[in-house]
């Protein structure tokens, strides 16, 4: 694990961590090196409302100024599936090999449960993806580690069963896609991926 992000050296402690409430901004979630010249969160520049489901904003970037940093904010409305996307390499055509990554550290707030899908380049479209639960925080800002151990990822019968393995999805990760079927107030402040440094565009 040496040579990756500093948090990886204490990964065993993070894996046992369920939720850590934050009382203020989350500078500890910043990726090594500087943020991008254009708005970004941990060098991830493309946080997007896809237009699927009723959301605010309906489409376009979710990034808004938050103090000296940026946050990604979106509201899911109505009892229907909603989609919010993060492009791994900051452009749709990019992909990343996360097969040696332990997982990612997410700083967020959510008023209801939702899911995050790992979408590969070869199977980007459709709902039949590997996903894991992103629990509600009751509106509090928290930091939680999501591991890439295969047993932590599943699928939902309503969305369909993936026709590819989770291991293959890790090798060609194009994006993380947040989906939920209930009204939800969401805010993201940090997304650090172990062993991966997004390229600024």
XYZ file of N, CA and C in Angstrom:
603
model
N 0.817 -1.209 0.000
C 0.000 0.000 0.000
C 0.852 1.261 0.000
N 2.194 1.126 0.145
C 3.023 2.322 0.175
C 3.061 2.992 -1.176
N 3.252 4.323 -1.161
C 3.315 5.067 -2.402
C 1.969 5.546 -2.864
N 0.886 5.190 -2.145
C -0.429 5.688 -2.512
C -0.776 6.848 -1.601
N -2.053 7.233 -1.570
C -2.436 8.353 -0.747
C -2.086 8.088 0.709
N -1.781 9.138 1.482
C -1.426 8.929 2.892
C -2.476 8.161 3.670
N -3.757 8.308 3.327
C -4.778 7.615 4.122
C -4.700 6.112 3.962
N -4.013 5.632 2.891
C -3.950 4.200 2.671
C -3.121 3.495 3.730
N -2.182 4.210 4.373
C -1.351 3.588 5.395
C -2.153 3.264 6.637
N -3.271 3.901 6.792
C -4.129 3.595 7.945
C -5.456 3.034 7.454
N -5.397 2.309 6.362
C -6.608 1.829 5.711
C -7.411 0.897 6.599
N -6.719 0.081 7.390
C -7.464 -0.844 8.235
C -8.336 -0.097 9.231
N -7.833 1.028 9.722
C -8.642 1.821 10.643
C -9.812 2.459 9.921
N -9.573 2.925 8.706
C -10.644 3.551 7.941
C -11.718 2.546 7.572
N -11.309 1.331 7.264
C -12.283 0.320 6.871
C -13.235 0.003 8.015
N -12.736 0.127 9.241
C -13.590 -0.131 10.396
C -14.457 1.072 10.736
N -14.109 2.220 10.144
C -14.836 3.448 10.430
C -16.179 3.435 9.723
N -17.246 3.656 10.446
C -18.556 3.697 9.819
C -18.890 5.106 9.405
N -18.887 6.037 10.331
C -19.205 7.426 10.025
C -18.464 8.320 11.004
N -17.855 9.390 10.496
C -17.208 10.374 11.343
C -17.870 11.709 11.105
N -18.644 12.228 12.060
C -19.257 13.535 11.864
C -18.199 14.611 11.744
N -18.447 15.612 10.905
C -17.545 16.734 10.750
C -18.225 17.986 11.265
N -17.476 18.808 11.958
C -18.057 20.030 12.507
C -17.799 21.232 11.624
N -17.029 21.055 10.561
C -16.740 22.172 9.677
C -16.308 21.662 8.327
N -15.602 22.497 7.530
C -15.111 22.061 6.228
C -14.202 20.846 6.370
N -13.976 20.154 5.264
C -13.245 18.894 5.320
C -11.918 18.974 4.591
N -10.937 19.758 5.088
C -9.672 19.870 4.387
C -8.914 18.558 4.317
N -9.189 17.629 5.250
C -8.482 16.363 5.251
C -8.837 15.504 4.048
N -9.894 15.849 3.319
C -10.289 15.041 2.174
C -9.664 15.532 0.870
N -8.836 16.552 0.920
C -8.227 17.071 -0.297
C -7.168 16.107 -0.810
N -7.141 15.863 -2.114
C -6.139 14.992 -2.707
C -4.764 15.630 -2.613
N -3.701 14.814 -2.631
C -2.357 15.381 -2.663
C -2.185 16.293 -3.868
N -1.496 17.379 -3.696
C -1.324 18.346 -4.776
C -2.472 19.327 -4.795
N -2.413 20.234 -5.739
C -3.408 21.292 -5.817
C -4.689 20.833 -6.495
N -5.762 21.600 -6.208
C -6.994 21.389 -6.948
C -6.783 21.883 -8.382
N -7.729 21.605 -9.239
C -7.622 22.033 -10.626
C -7.868 23.534 -10.744
N -7.455 24.105 -11.870
C -7.624 25.547 -12.083
C -9.096 25.926 -12.204
N -9.907 25.008 -12.693
C -11.355 25.217 -12.753
C -11.991 24.476 -11.579
N -13.249 24.746 -11.244
C -13.864 24.136 -10.058
C -13.712 22.619 -10.014
N -13.331 22.114 -8.843
C -13.142 20.672 -8.669
C -13.266 20.315 -7.193
N -13.497 19.040 -6.958
C -13.466 18.466 -5.613
C -12.484 17.311 -5.668
N -11.382 17.426 -4.932
C -10.327 16.412 -4.991
C -9.934 16.108 -6.436
N -9.818 17.188 -7.228
C -9.385 17.140 -8.626
C -10.427 16.513 -9.554
N -11.594 16.209 -9.067
C -12.697 15.723 -9.910
C -13.519 16.931 -10.340
N -13.506 17.211 -11.644
C -14.113 18.436 -12.175
C -15.528 18.244 -12.716
N -15.896 17.005 -13.014
C -17.184 16.755 -13.668
C -18.154 16.061 -12.715
N -18.921 16.851 -11.978
C -20.019 16.394 -11.132
C -21.287 16.876 -11.832
N -22.102 15.952 -12.333
C -23.144 16.330 -13.280
C -24.521 15.770 -12.929
N -25.538 16.595 -13.130
C -26.919 16.109 -13.146
C -27.196 15.619 -14.559
N -27.638 14.371 -14.683
C -27.741 13.740 -16.003
C -29.059 14.031 -16.707
N -30.032 14.592 -15.988
C -31.348 14.780 -16.585
C -32.267 13.602 -16.384
N -31.788 12.565 -15.688
C -32.604 11.382 -15.404
C -33.231 11.539 -14.025
N -34.543 11.582 -13.963
C -35.236 11.867 -12.723
C -35.363 13.376 -12.534
N -36.271 13.779 -11.650
C -36.483 15.204 -11.388
C -35.497 15.670 -10.334
N -34.549 16.517 -10.744
C -33.507 16.982 -9.836
C -33.335 18.488 -9.952
N -32.728 19.072 -8.931
C -32.339 20.482 -8.945
C -30.850 20.544 -8.611
N -30.005 20.947 -9.595
C -30.356 21.365 -10.952
C -30.810 20.171 -11.797
N -31.483 20.468 -12.892
C -31.997 19.410 -13.764
C -30.899 18.766 -14.591
N -29.963 19.583 -15.061
C -28.817 19.111 -15.840
C -27.626 19.995 -15.517
N -26.458 19.591 -16.013
C -25.271 20.429 -15.872
C -24.514 20.197 -14.583
N -23.559 21.089 -14.325
C -22.646 20.932 -13.201
C -23.350 21.099 -11.863
N -22.908 20.299 -10.892
C -23.419 20.390 -9.522
C -22.515 21.240 -8.631
N -21.387 21.690 -9.173
C -20.381 22.374 -8.352
C -20.793 23.812 -8.046
N -20.689 24.175 -6.772
C -20.978 25.534 -6.312
C -19.897 25.935 -5.315
N -19.570 27.232 -5.224
C -18.575 27.662 -4.239
C -19.052 27.374 -2.819
N -18.132 26.923 -1.992
C -18.415 26.660 -0.581
C -17.196 27.104 0.215
N -17.216 28.381 0.667
C -16.036 28.932 1.313
C -14.903 29.058 0.316
N -13.750 28.506 0.656
C -12.576 28.571 -0.230
C -12.494 27.345 -1.137
N -13.472 26.465 -1.049
C -13.494 25.252 -1.864
C -14.787 25.185 -2.667
N -15.059 23.999 -3.200
C -16.310 23.763 -3.916
C -17.028 22.567 -3.313
N -18.333 22.574 -3.442
C -19.166 21.437 -3.066
C -20.031 21.086 -4.266
N -20.456 19.835 -4.328
C -21.406 19.399 -5.352
C -22.753 19.199 -4.663
N -23.762 19.945 -5.098
C -25.069 19.895 -4.450
C -26.146 19.548 -5.460
N -27.038 18.646 -5.048
C -28.158 18.262 -5.902
C -29.321 17.828 -5.014
N -30.521 18.119 -5.458
C -31.727 17.693 -4.760
C -32.490 16.727 -5.643
N -32.801 15.557 -5.106
C -33.662 14.600 -5.799
C -35.105 14.884 -5.383
N -35.999 15.008 -6.357
C -37.413 15.254 -6.089
C -38.243 14.061 -6.547
N -39.360 13.843 -5.882
C -40.325 12.821 -6.290
C -39.818 11.389 -6.042
N -40.749 10.451 -6.076
C -40.439 9.031 -5.877
C -40.156 8.392 -7.232
N -38.948 8.595 -7.735
C -38.524 8.073 -9.038
C -37.004 7.966 -9.015
N -36.446 7.242 -9.944
C -34.990 7.101 -9.975
C -34.335 8.393 -10.467
N -33.287 8.796 -9.760
C -32.513 9.983 -10.103
C -31.052 9.579 -10.297
N -30.327 10.374 -11.070
C -28.949 10.040 -11.400
C -28.065 11.282 -11.308
N -26.950 11.152 -10.572
C -25.913 12.193 -10.518
C -24.574 11.521 -10.783
N -23.788 12.092 -11.676
C -22.620 11.419 -12.246
C -21.322 12.132 -11.864
N -20.275 11.327 -11.631
C -18.911 11.849 -11.494
C -18.033 11.115 -12.500
N -17.468 11.841 -13.452
C -16.569 11.233 -14.433
C -15.180 11.068 -13.822
N -14.675 9.843 -13.823
C -13.430 9.519 -13.146
C -12.229 10.303 -13.685
N -12.138 10.420 -15.001
C -10.992 11.093 -15.610
C -11.305 12.487 -16.108
N -12.442 13.051 -15.660
C -12.866 14.421 -15.994
C -13.298 14.618 -17.439
N -13.413 13.551 -18.187
C -14.031 13.588 -19.515
C -14.672 12.230 -19.752
N -15.718 12.218 -20.541
C -16.505 10.995 -20.692
C -15.684 9.848 -21.264
N -14.775 10.130 -22.176
C -14.031 9.073 -22.855
C -12.949 8.446 -21.975
N -12.626 9.072 -20.846
C -11.539 8.580 -19.995
C -12.001 7.418 -19.128
N -11.043 6.624 -18.685
C -11.327 5.558 -17.744
C -10.095 5.333 -16.879
N -10.280 4.631 -15.764
C -9.186 4.398 -14.825
C -9.183 2.934 -14.413
N -7.987 2.383 -14.222
C -7.843 1.028 -13.715
C -7.755 1.102 -12.198
N -8.822 0.700 -11.519
C -8.880 0.743 -10.057
C -8.742 -0.653 -9.454
N -8.195 -1.591 -10.223
C -8.125 -2.973 -9.755
C -7.217 -3.132 -8.543
N -6.299 -2.176 -8.319
C -5.416 -2.245 -7.150
C -5.799 -1.228 -6.082
N -6.915 -0.547 -6.286
C -7.380 0.450 -5.319
C -8.166 -0.231 -4.206
N -7.985 0.257 -2.982
C -8.723 -0.301 -1.845
C -10.146 0.242 -1.758
N -10.379 1.423 -2.347
C -11.705 2.025 -2.268
C -11.618 3.534 -2.293
N -12.650 4.195 -1.800
C -12.650 5.658 -1.817
C -13.245 6.208 -0.529
N -12.815 7.408 -0.207
C -13.251 8.108 0.992
C -14.175 9.235 0.553
N -15.421 9.185 1.004
C -16.437 10.130 0.579
C -16.848 11.019 1.746
N -16.840 12.327 1.512
C -17.354 13.288 2.484
C -18.648 13.851 1.913
N -19.743 13.639 2.639
C -21.055 13.959 2.059
C -22.094 14.158 3.148
N -23.245 14.690 2.720
C -24.439 14.694 3.556
C -25.617 14.239 2.697
N -26.538 13.488 3.316
C -27.713 12.979 2.606
C -28.857 12.851 3.598
N -30.031 13.223 3.175
C -31.191 13.116 4.054
C -31.876 11.760 3.948
N -31.551 10.980 2.900
C -32.093 9.635 2.728
C -31.000 8.717 2.174
N -31.233 7.403 2.267
C -30.310 6.448 1.662
C -30.286 6.615 0.147
N -29.149 6.274 -0.438
C -29.027 6.195 -1.893
C -27.979 5.141 -2.218
N -27.601 5.022 -3.476
C -26.605 4.042 -3.895
C -25.563 4.731 -4.775
N -24.376 4.120 -4.832
C -23.387 4.563 -5.809
C -23.042 3.367 -6.688
N -23.085 3.586 -7.984
C -22.733 2.562 -8.966
C -21.322 2.810 -9.490
N -20.587 1.727 -9.712
C -19.309 1.805 -10.412
C -19.583 1.426 -11.865
N -19.512 2.414 -12.743
C -19.860 2.152 -14.142
C -18.608 2.041 -15.010
N -18.438 0.914 -15.717
C -17.282 0.729 -16.596
C -17.527 1.324 -17.983
N -16.445 1.574 -18.695
C -16.551 2.168 -20.027
C -17.324 1.276 -20.989
N -17.137 -0.039 -20.886
C -17.762 -0.945 -21.854
C -19.239 -1.193 -21.566
N -19.706 -0.838 -20.372
C -21.110 -1.040 -20.010
C -21.626 0.202 -19.278
N -21.483 1.351 -19.929
C -21.822 2.598 -19.261
C -23.334 2.772 -19.068
N -24.095 2.548 -20.090
C -25.524 2.860 -20.058
C -26.335 1.791 -19.332
N -27.520 2.182 -18.890
C -28.426 1.245 -18.243
C -28.253 1.203 -16.735
N -29.247 0.640 -16.058
C -29.213 0.602 -14.601
C -28.605 -0.654 -14.018
N -28.336 -1.668 -14.867
C -27.839 -2.959 -14.382
C -26.354 -2.890 -14.064
N -26.027 -2.260 -12.945
C -24.639 -2.014 -12.558
C -24.362 -2.535 -11.155
N -23.083 -2.753 -10.863
C -22.657 -3.069 -9.505
C -22.784 -1.803 -8.667
N -23.351 -1.948 -7.470
C -23.573 -0.778 -6.625
C -23.419 -1.137 -5.153
N -23.307 -0.100 -4.333
C -23.247 -0.276 -2.887
C -24.052 0.836 -2.230
N -24.561 0.561 -1.054
C -25.402 1.517 -0.343
C -24.581 2.696 0.171
N -25.124 3.897 -0.031
C -24.592 5.117 0.581
C -25.637 5.536 1.622
N -25.378 5.275 2.902
C -26.424 5.503 3.891
C -26.727 6.971 4.138
N -27.968 7.222 4.531
C -28.365 8.569 4.946
C -27.498 9.028 6.108
N -27.208 10.308 6.141
C -26.471 10.878 7.268
C -27.384 11.726 8.148
N -28.682 11.719 7.837
C -29.593 12.566 8.578
C -29.324 14.046 8.368
N -28.680 14.357 7.231
C -28.365 15.746 6.918
C -27.058 16.239 7.507
N -26.342 15.386 8.264
C -25.044 15.784 8.810
C -23.944 15.563 7.779
N -22.887 16.350 7.852
C -21.720 16.146 6.998
C -20.830 15.093 7.644
N -20.558 14.010 6.926
C -19.766 12.909 7.460
C -18.737 12.451 6.430
N -17.780 11.673 6.897
C -16.808 11.031 6.020
C -16.908 9.530 6.218
N -16.997 8.801 5.110
C -17.142 7.341 5.185
C -16.292 6.696 4.109
N -15.661 5.570 4.466
C -14.864 4.811 3.520
C -15.707 3.722 2.870
N -15.615 3.617 1.537
C -16.318 2.594 0.764
C -15.263 1.705 0.095
N -15.157 0.470 0.558
C -14.146 -0.430 0.025
C -14.558 -1.079 -1.283
N -13.557 -1.495 -2.051
C -13.804 -2.172 -3.322
C -13.785 -3.695 -3.189
N -13.895 -4.222 -1.975
C -14.006 -5.673 -1.816
C -15.288 -6.133 -2.520
N -15.219 -7.146 -3.369
C -16.381 -7.545 -4.166
C -17.639 -7.843 -3.346
N -17.469 -8.400 -2.129
C -18.658 -8.767 -1.360
C -19.423 -7.547 -0.860
N -18.831 -6.364 -0.958
C -19.509 -5.142 -0.535
C -20.375 -4.536 -1.654
N -20.297 -5.116 -2.849
C -21.016 -4.577 -4.000
C -22.030 -5.594 -4.486
N -23.182 -5.118 -4.881
C -24.271 -5.994 -5.295
C -25.040 -5.344 -6.438
N -26.222 -5.821 -6.716
C -27.096 -5.210 -7.721
C -28.516 -5.213 -7.173
N -29.395 -4.462 -7.817
C -30.793 -4.402 -7.410
C -31.654 -5.059 -8.483
N -32.538 -5.990 -8.103
C -33.408 -6.644 -9.091
C -34.177 -5.631 -9.942
N -34.586 -4.538 -9.346
C -35.357 -3.533 -10.083
C -34.550 -2.907 -11.213
N -33.236 -2.828 -11.032
C -32.376 -2.200 -12.038
C -31.714 -3.209 -12.963
N -31.692 -4.480 -12.564
C -31.106 -5.505 -13.408
C -29.779 -6.019 -12.874
N -29.412 -7.219 -13.304
C -28.160 -7.858 -12.886
C -27.078 -7.599 -13.921
N -25.897 -7.120 -13.502
C -24.820 -6.866 -14.469
C -24.412 -8.136 -15.205
N -24.080 -7.987 -16.476
C -23.644 -9.119 -17.292
C -22.126 -9.267 -17.282
N -21.444 -8.472 -16.466
C -19.983 -8.463 -16.386
C -19.595 -8.552 -14.911
N -18.349 -8.890 -14.653
C -17.889 -9.048 -13.275
C -17.532 -7.702 -12.648
N -17.557 -7.671 -11.325
C -17.149 -6.461 -10.622
C -15.663 -6.188 -10.865
N -14.860 -7.236 -10.942
C -13.424 -7.070 -11.203
C -13.187 -6.382 -12.543
N -13.966 -6.728 -13.557
C -13.787 -6.088 -14.861
C -14.218 -4.628 -14.818
N -15.218 -4.317 -14.002
C -15.655 -2.926 -13.860
C -14.556 -2.078 -13.233
N -13.841 -2.638 -12.268
C -12.745 -1.904 -11.637
C -11.637 -1.587 -12.636
N -11.396 -2.481 -13.565
C -10.297 -2.287 -14.523
C -10.578 -1.178 -15.524
N -11.851 -0.876 -15.778
C -12.177 0.142 -16.780
C -13.224 1.115 -16.233
N -12.962 1.623 -15.039
C -13.918 2.513 -14.377
C -13.999 3.855 -15.105
N -15.178 4.182 -15.580
C -15.392 5.468 -16.246
C -15.986 6.494 -15.284
N -16.795 6.029 -14.331
C -17.389 6.987 -13.412
C -18.066 6.335 -12.235
N -18.306 7.145 -11.216
C -19.145 6.774 -10.090
C -20.475 7.496 -10.283
N -21.566 6.768 -10.184
C -22.885 7.324 -10.458
C -23.761 7.132 -9.216
N -24.227 8.236 -8.666
C -25.085 8.209 -7.485
C -26.540 8.137 -7.935
N -27.261 7.128 -7.442
C -28.646 6.933 -7.840
C -29.518 6.758 -6.603
N -30.747 7.223 -6.700
C -31.684 7.064 -5.601
C -33.105 7.210 -6.095
N -34.048 6.589 -5.359
C -35.446 6.581 -5.806
C -36.350 7.407 -4.905
N -35.776 8.086 -3.929
C -36.574 8.878 -2.993
C -36.101 10.326 -3.003
N -36.955 11.259 -2.592
C -36.492 12.644 -2.440
C -35.296 12.696 -1.495
N -34.316 13.515 -1.834
C -33.064 13.527 -1.073
C -32.358 14.862 -1.260
N -31.778 15.377 -0.185
C -30.935 16.566 -0.254
C -29.502 16.091 -0.133
N -28.715 16.290 -1.185
C -27.355 15.748 -1.241
C -26.307 16.841 -1.374
N -25.204 16.636 -0.688
C -24.046 17.527 -0.828
C -22.788 16.676 -0.706
N -21.848 16.894 -1.614
C -20.581 16.175 -1.604
C -19.445 17.177 -1.436
N -18.547 16.899 -0.484
C -17.411 17.791 -0.230
C -16.067 17.149 -0.548
N -16.026 15.824 -0.601
C -14.757 15.155 -0.852
C -14.960 13.781 -1.451
N -14.050 13.389 -2.351
C -14.066 12.049 -2.949
C -12.632 11.667 -3.298
N -11.965 11.008 -2.362
C -10.572 10.582 -2.553
C -10.538 9.109 -2.891
N -9.933 8.772 -4.027
C -9.867 7.395 -4.494
C -8.461 6.866 -4.253
N -8.351 5.807 -3.464
C -7.065 5.237 -3.143
C -6.300 4.827 -4.414
N -5.081 5.317 -4.532
C -4.213 4.927 -5.648
C -4.497 5.614 -6.955
N -5.386 6.611 -6.970
C -5.734 7.274 -8.230
C -5.773 8.782 -8.028
N -5.081 9.490 -8.916
C -5.057 10.957 -8.905
C -5.650 11.470 -10.204
N -6.854 12.026 -10.163
C -7.508 12.470 -11.405
C -6.684 13.531 -12.126
N -6.634 13.459 -13.450
C -5.914 14.473 -14.221
C -6.799 15.708 -14.429
N -6.249 16.878 -14.172
C -7.000 18.116 -14.430
C -7.052 18.375 -15.928
N -8.159 18.899 -16.387
C -8.293 19.255 -17.802
C -8.072 20.751 -17.985
